[in-house]
C-alpha positions as a Markdown table, in Angstrom:
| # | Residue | x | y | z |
|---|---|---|---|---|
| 1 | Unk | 10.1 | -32.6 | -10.0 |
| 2 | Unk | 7.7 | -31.5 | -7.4 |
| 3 | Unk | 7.5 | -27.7 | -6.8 |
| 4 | Unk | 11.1 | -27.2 | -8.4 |
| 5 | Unk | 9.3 | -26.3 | -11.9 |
| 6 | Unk | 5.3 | -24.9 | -11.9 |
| 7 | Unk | 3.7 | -24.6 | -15.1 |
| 8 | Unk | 1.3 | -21.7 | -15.7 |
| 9 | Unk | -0.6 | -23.1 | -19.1 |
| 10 | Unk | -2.7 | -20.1 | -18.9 |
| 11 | Unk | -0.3 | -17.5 | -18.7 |
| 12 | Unk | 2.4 | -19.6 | -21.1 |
| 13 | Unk | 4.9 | -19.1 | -18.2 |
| 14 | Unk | 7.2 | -21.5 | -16.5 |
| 15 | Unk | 8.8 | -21.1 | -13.0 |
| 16 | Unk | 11.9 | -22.6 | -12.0 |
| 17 | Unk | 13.2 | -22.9 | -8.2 |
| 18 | Unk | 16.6 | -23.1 | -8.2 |
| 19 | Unk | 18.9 | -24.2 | -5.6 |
| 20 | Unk | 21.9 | -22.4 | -6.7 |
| 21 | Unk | 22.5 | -18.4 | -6.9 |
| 22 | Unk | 22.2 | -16.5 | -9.5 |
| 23 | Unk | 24.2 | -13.2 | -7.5 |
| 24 | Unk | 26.8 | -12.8 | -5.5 |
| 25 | Unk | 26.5 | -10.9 | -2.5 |
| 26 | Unk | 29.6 | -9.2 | -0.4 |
| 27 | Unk | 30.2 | -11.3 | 3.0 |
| 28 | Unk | 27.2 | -14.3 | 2.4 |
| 29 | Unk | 29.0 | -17.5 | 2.0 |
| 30 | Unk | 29.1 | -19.3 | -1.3 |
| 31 | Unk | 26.6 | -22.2 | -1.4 |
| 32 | Unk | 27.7 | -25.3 | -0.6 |
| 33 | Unk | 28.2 | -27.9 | -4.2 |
| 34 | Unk | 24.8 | -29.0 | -5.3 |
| 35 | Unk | 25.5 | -31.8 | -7.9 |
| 36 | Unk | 26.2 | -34.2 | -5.1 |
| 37 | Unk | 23.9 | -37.2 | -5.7 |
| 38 | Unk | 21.1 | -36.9 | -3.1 |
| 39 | Unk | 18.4 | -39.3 | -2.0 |
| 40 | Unk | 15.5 | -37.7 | -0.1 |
| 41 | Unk | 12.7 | -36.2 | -0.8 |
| 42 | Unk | 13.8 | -32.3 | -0.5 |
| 43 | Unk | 16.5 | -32.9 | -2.9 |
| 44 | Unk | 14.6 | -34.6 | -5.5 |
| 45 | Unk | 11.5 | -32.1 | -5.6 |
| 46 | Unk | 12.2 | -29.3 | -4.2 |
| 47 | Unk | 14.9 | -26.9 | -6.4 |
| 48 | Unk | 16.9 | -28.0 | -9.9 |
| 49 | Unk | 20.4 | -28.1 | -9.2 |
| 50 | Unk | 22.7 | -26.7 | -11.7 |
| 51 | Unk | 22.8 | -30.0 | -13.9 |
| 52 | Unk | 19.2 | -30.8 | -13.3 |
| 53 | Unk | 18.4 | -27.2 | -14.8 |
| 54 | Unk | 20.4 | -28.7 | -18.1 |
| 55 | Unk | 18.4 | -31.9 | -18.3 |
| 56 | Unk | 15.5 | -29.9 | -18.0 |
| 57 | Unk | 16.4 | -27.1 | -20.9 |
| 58 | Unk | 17.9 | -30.6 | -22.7 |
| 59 | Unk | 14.4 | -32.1 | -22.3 |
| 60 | Unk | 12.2 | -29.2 | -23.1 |
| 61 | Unk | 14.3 | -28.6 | -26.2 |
| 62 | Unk | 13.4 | -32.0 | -27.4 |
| 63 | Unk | 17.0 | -33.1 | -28.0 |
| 64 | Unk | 16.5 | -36.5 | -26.1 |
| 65 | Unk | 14.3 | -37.0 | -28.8 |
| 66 | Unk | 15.6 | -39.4 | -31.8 |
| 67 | Unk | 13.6 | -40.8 | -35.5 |
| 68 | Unk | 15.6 | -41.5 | -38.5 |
| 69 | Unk | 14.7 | -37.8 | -40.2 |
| 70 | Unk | 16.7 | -36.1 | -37.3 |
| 71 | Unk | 20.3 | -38.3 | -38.9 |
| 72 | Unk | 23.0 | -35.8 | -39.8 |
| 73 | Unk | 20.6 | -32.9 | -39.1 |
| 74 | Unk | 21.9 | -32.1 | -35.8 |
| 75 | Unk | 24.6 | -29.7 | -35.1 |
| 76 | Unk | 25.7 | -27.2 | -32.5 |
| 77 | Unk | 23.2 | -24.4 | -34.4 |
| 78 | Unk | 20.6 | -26.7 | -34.1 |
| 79 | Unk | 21.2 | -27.4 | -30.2 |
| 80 | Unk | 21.6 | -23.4 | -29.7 |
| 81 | Unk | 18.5 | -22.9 | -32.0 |
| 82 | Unk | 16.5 | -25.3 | -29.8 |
| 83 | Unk | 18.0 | -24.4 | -26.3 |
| 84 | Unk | 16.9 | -20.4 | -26.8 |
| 85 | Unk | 13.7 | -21.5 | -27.8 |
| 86 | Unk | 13.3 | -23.6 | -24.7 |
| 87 | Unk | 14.6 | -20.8 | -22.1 |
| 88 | Unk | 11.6 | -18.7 | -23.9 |
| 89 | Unk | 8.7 | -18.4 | -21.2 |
| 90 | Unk | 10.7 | -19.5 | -18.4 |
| 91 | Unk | 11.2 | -17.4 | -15.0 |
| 92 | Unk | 13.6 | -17.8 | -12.0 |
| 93 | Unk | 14.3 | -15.7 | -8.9 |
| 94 | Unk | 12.2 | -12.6 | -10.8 |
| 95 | Unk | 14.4 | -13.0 | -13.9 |
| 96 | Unk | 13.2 | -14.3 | -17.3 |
| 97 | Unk | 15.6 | -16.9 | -18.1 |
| 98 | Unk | 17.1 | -15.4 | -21.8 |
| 99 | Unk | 18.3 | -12.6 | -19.7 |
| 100 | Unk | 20.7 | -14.6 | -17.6 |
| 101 | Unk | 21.5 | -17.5 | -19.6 |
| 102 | Unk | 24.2 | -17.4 | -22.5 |
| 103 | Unk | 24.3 | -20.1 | -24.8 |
| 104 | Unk | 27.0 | -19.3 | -27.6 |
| 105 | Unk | 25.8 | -19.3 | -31.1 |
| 106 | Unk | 27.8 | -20.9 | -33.4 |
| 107 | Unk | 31.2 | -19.5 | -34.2 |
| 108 | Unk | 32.4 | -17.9 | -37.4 |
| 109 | Unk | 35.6 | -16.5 | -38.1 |
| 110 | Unk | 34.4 | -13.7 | -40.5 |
| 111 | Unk | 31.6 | -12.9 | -38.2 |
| 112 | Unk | 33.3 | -12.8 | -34.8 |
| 113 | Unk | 32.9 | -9.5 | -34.2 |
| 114 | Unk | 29.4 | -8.8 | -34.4 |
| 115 | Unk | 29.2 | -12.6 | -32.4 |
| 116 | Unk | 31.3 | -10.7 | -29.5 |
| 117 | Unk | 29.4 | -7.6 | -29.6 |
| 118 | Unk | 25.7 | -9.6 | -29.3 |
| 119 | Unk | 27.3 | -11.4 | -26.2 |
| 120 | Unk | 28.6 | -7.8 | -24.6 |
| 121 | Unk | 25.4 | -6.9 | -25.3 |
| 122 | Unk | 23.3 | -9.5 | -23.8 |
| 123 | Unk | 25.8 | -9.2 | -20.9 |
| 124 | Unk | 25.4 | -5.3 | -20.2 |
| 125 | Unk | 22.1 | -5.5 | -20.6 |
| 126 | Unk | 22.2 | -8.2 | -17.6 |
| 127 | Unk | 24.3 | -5.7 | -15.4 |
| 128 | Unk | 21.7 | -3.1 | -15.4 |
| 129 | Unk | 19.2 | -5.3 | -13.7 |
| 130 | Unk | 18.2 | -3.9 | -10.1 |
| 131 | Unk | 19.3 | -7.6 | -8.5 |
| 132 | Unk | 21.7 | -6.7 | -5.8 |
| 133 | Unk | 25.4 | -7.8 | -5.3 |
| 134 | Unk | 27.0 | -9.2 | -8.8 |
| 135 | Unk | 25.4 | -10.5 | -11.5 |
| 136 | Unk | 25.7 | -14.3 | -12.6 |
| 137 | Unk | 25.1 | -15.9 | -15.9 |
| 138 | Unk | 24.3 | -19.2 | -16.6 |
| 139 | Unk | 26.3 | -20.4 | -19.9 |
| 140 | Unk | 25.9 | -23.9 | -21.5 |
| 141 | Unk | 28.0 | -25.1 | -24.4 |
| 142 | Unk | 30.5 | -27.5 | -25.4 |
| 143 | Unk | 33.8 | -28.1 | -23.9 |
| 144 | Unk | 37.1 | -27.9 | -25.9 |
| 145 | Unk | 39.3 | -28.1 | -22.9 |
| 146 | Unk | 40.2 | -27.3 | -19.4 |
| 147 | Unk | 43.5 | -25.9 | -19.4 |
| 148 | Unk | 46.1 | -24.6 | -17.5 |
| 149 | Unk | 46.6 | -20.4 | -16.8 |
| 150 | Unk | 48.9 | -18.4 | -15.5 |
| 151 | Unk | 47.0 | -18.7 | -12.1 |
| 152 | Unk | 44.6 | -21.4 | -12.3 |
| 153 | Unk | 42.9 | -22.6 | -14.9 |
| 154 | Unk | 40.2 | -21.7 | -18.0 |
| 155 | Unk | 37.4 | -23.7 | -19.7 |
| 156 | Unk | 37.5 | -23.3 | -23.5 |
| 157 | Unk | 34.5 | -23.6 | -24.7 |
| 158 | Unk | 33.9 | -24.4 | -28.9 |
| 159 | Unk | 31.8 | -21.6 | -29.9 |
| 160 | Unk | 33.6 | -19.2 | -28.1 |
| 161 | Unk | 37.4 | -19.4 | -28.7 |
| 162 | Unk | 37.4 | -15.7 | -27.9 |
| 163 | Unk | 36.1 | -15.6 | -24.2 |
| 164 | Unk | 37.8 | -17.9 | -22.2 |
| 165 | Unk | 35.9 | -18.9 | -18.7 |
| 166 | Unk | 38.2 | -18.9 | -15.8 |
| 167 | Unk | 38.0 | -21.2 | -12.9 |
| 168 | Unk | 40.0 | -21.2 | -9.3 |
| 169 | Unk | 42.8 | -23.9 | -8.2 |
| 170 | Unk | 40.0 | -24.8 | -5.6 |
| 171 | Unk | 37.0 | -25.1 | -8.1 |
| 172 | Unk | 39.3 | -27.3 | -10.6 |
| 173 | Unk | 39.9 | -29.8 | -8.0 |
| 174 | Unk | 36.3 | -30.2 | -7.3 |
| 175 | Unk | 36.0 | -31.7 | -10.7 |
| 176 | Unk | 37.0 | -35.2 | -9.6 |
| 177 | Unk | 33.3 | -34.8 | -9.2 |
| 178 | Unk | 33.0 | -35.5 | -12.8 |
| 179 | Unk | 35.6 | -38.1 | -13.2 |
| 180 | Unk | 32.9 | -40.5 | -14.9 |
| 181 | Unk | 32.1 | -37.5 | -17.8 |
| 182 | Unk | 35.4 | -36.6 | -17.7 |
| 183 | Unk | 36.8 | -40.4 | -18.3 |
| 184 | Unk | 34.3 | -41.1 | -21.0 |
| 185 | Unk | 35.0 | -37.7 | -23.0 |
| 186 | Unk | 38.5 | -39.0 | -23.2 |
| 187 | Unk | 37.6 | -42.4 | -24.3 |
| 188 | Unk | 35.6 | -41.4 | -27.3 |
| 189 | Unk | 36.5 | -38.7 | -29.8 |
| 190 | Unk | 33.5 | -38.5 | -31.7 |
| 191 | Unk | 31.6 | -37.3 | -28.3 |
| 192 | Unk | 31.0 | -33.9 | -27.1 |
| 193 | Unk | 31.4 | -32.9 | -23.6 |
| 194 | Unk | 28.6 | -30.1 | -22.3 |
| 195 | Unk | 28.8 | -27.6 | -19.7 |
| 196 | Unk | 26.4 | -25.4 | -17.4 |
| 197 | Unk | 28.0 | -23.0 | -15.4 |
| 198 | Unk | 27.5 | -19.9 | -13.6 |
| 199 | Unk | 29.8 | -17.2 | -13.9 |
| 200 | Unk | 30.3 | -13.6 | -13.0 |
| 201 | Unk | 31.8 | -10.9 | -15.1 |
| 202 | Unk | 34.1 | -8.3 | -13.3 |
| 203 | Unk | 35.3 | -4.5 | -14.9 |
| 204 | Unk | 38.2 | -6.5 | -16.4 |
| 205 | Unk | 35.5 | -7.8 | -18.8 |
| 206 | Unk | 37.0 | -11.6 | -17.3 |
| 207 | Unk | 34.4 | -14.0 | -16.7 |
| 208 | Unk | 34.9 | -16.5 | -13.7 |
| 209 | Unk | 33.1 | -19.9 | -12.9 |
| 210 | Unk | 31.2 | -19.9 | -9.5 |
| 211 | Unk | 29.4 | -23.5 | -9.9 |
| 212 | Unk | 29.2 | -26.2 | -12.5 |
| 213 | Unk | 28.7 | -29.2 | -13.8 |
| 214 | Unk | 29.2 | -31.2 | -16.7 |
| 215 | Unk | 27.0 | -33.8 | -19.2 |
| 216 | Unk | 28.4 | -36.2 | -21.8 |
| 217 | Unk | 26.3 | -36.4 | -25.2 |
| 218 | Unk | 26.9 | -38.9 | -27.8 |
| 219 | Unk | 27.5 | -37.8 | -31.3 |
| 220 | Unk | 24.1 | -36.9 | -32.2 |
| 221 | Unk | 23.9 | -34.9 | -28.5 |
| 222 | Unk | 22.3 | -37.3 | -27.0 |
| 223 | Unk | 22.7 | -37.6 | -23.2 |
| 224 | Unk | 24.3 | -40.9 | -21.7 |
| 225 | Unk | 25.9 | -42.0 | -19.2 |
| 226 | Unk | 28.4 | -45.2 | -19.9 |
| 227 | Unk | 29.2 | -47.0 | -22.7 |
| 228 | Unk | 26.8 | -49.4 | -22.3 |
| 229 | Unk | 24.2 | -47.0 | -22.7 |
| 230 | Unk | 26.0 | -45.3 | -26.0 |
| 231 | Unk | 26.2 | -48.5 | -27.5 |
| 232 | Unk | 22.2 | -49.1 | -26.8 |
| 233 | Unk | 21.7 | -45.6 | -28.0 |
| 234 | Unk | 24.3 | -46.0 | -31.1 |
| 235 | Unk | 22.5 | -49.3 | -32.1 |
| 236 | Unk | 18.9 | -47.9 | -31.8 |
| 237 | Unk | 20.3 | -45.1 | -33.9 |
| 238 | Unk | 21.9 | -47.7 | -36.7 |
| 239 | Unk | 18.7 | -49.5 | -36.4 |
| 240 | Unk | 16.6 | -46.3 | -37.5 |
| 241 | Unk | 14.6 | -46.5 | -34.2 |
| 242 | Unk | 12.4 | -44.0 | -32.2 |
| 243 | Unk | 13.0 | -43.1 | -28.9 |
| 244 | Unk | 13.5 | -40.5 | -26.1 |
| 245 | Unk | 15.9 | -40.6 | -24.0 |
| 246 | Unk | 15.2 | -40.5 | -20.1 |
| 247 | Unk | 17.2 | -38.0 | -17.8 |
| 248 | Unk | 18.0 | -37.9 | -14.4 |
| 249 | Unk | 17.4 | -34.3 | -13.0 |
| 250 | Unk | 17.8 | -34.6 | -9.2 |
| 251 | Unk | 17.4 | -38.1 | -9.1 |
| 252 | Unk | 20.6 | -40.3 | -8.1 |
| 253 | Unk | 21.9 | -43.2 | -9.6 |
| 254 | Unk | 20.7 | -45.4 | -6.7 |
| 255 | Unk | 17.4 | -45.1 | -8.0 |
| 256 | Unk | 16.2 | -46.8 | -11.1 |
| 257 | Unk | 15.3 | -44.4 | -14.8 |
| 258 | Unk | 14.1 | -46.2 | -17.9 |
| 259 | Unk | 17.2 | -44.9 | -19.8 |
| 260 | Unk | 15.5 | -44.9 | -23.1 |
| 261 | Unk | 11.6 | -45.3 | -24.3 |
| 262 | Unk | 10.8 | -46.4 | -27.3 |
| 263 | Unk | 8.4 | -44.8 | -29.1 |
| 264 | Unk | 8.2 | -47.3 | -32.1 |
| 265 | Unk | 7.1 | -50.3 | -30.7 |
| 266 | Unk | 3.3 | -52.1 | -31.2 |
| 267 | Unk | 0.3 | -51.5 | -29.1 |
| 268 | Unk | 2.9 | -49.9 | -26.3 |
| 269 | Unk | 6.1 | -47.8 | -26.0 |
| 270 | Unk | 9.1 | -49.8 | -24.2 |
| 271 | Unk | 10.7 | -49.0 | -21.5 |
| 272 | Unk | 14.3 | -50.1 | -21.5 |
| 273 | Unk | 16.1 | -50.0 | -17.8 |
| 274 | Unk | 20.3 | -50.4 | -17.3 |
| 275 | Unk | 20.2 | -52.5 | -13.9 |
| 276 | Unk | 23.5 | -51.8 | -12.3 |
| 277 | Unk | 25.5 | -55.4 | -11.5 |
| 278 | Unk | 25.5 | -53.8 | -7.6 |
| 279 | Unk | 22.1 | -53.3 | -7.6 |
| 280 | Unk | 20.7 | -53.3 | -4.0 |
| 281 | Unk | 17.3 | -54.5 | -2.7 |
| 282 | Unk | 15.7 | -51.0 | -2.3 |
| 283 | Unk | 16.9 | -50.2 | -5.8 |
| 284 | Unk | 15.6 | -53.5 | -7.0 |
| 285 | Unk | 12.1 | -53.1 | -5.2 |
| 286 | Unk | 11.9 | -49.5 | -6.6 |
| 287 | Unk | 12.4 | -50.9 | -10.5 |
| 288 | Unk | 9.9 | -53.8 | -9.8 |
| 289 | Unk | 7.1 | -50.8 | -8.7 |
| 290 | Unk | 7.8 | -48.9 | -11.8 |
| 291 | Unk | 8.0 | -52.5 | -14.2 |
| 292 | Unk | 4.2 | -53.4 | -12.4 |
| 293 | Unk | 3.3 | -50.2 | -14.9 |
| 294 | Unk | 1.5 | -51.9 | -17.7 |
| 295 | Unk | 0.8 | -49.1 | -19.8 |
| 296 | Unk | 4.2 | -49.8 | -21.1 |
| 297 | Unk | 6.7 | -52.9 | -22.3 |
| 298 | Unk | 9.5 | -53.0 | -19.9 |
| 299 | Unk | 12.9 | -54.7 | -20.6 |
| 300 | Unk | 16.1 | -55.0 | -17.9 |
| 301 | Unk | 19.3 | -55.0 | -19.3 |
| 302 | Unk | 21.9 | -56.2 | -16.9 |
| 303 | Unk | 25.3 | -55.0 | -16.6 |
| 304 | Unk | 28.1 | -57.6 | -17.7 |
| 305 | Unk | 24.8 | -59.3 | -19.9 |
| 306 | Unk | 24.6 | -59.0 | -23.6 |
| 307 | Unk | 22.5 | -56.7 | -24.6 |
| 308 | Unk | 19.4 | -57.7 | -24.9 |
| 309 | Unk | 16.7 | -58.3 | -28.1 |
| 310 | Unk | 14.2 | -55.8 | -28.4 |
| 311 | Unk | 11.1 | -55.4 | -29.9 |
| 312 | Unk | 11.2 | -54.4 | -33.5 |
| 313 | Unk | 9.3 | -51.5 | -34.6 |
| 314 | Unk | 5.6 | -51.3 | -35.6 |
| 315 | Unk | 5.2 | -51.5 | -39.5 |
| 316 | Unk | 3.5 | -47.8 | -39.3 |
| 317 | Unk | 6.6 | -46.7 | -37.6 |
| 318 | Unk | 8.9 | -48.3 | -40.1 |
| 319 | Unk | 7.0 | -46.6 | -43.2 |
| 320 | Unk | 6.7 | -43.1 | -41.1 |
């Protein structure tokens, strides 16, 4: 990712460019929507857009990650557990991230008052900051549903039946952007559909989405991206294998990502690419650079192919 995150081992701090706002600011026009695919090297390197920022926490926090021990283990508590712990040590704009960055904890009835009061509180605390014009938050959770208000429309998020987040006419029609999540989230029940958004909080105590974007996950919150890759990552997960799941940050789907490595395999870790049926020749040329990488297996699955055999697992794997 270039300079968009730095890495200060000394120090044990991370810093984070980001290339949308995290104020807003009387008379300075709103940003323009970041989570437009872009292929160049300033978008790729430079600043995490607001869903790269997700697959970054999502990657730090180790939940692309997958071995046998993990099966029925995984829950929204342990994503919430796993995403604090990853926001921990991590700077942007002169904030440390945990002050700005909500991510619900799970939701019980009998205890949803002190759960409202620790999420006034992180909030307040937030609006005493010396950052000039409003404040924004950055919250990521599950969707229940997008629905309709009185005057636009809310986001329902899980964990947090309590404190709806609404969103404008204008910013709800923008979501076409994420017809491909949005299609796929109907599809398949068992799936959960994740958010990152920034939002503001005015004296009403209303929160309002300013910018978002959206991330499927399969049941075991596992990023993917079509159903041929949840059914590769579904069989590797019936077959007890090891692997870690690739991510995309900034980079678009015109340019080939190992969608999973697995960890498991003899002597090397495989590399397993989805090649898009409409593959063009740069795209093509820019897999065969990363396939001349011998340091690992690599396999090509083709769309409209049968998926393809791979490698079993190493007997010291198996027995792990």
């Amino acid at each position: 990712m270039g300079h968009a995150i730095k890495e200060d081992v000394e120090e044990g701090m991370t810093m984070l460019r980001l290339d949308f706002a995290l104020n807003k600011i009387a008379g300075r026009a709103p940003p323009s929507p970041s989570d437009a695919e872009k292929d160049s090297i300033k978008g790729e390197t430079s600043k995490l857009t607001i869903r790269s920022l997700l697959h970054f926490l999502w990657d730090v926090s180790h939940l692309t990650h997958w071995n046998p021990g993990m099966q029925g283990k995984r829950s929204w508590a342990t994503v919430h557990k796993y995403l604090s712990r990853a926001a921990q040590g991590k700077y942007t704009k002169g904030l440390h991230l945990p002050s700005t960055l909500y991510v619900p904890e799970p939701f019980y009835v009998d205890r949803k008052n002190e759960i409202a009061q620790r999420r006034s509180a992180l909030i307040a605390a937030a609006e005493k900051s010396d950052r000039p014009g409003q404040k924004l938050f950055i919250v990521i959770g599950e969707v229940k549903e997008v629905a309709s208000a009185r005057y636009g429309h809310k986001v329902v998020l899980k964990q947090v039946p309590d404190f709806h987040f609404m969103m404008s006419e204008d910013l709800n029609k923008k979501l076409k952007v994420f017809k491909d999540e949005i299609s796929l989230w109907n599809a398949f029940p068992e799936i959960h559909l994740v958010t990152i958004a920034t939002f503001s909080v005015g004296r009403t105590g209303i929160a309002e989405i300013e910018e978002m974007a959206f991330m499927v996950t399969n049941e075991q919150w596992i990023p993917f991206s079509n159903v041929d890759e949840k059914n590769l990552i579904d069989s590797l997960i019936a077959s007890e294998r090891r692997f870690v799941k690739g991510l995309r940050y900034n980079l678009p789907s015109s340019r080939p990502l190992a969608s999973v490595i697995l960890s498991d395999t003899p002597h090397k870790h495989t590399a397993v690419y989805m090649v898009p049926g409409d593959a063009s020749e740069g795209y093509m040329a820019a897999l065969g650079d990363l396939t001349d990488n011998d340091k690992l297996t690599h396999i090509q699955w083709l769309a409209g192919n049968i998926m393809p055999e791979l490698p079993p697992a190493s007997a010291t794997a198996r027995a792990a």
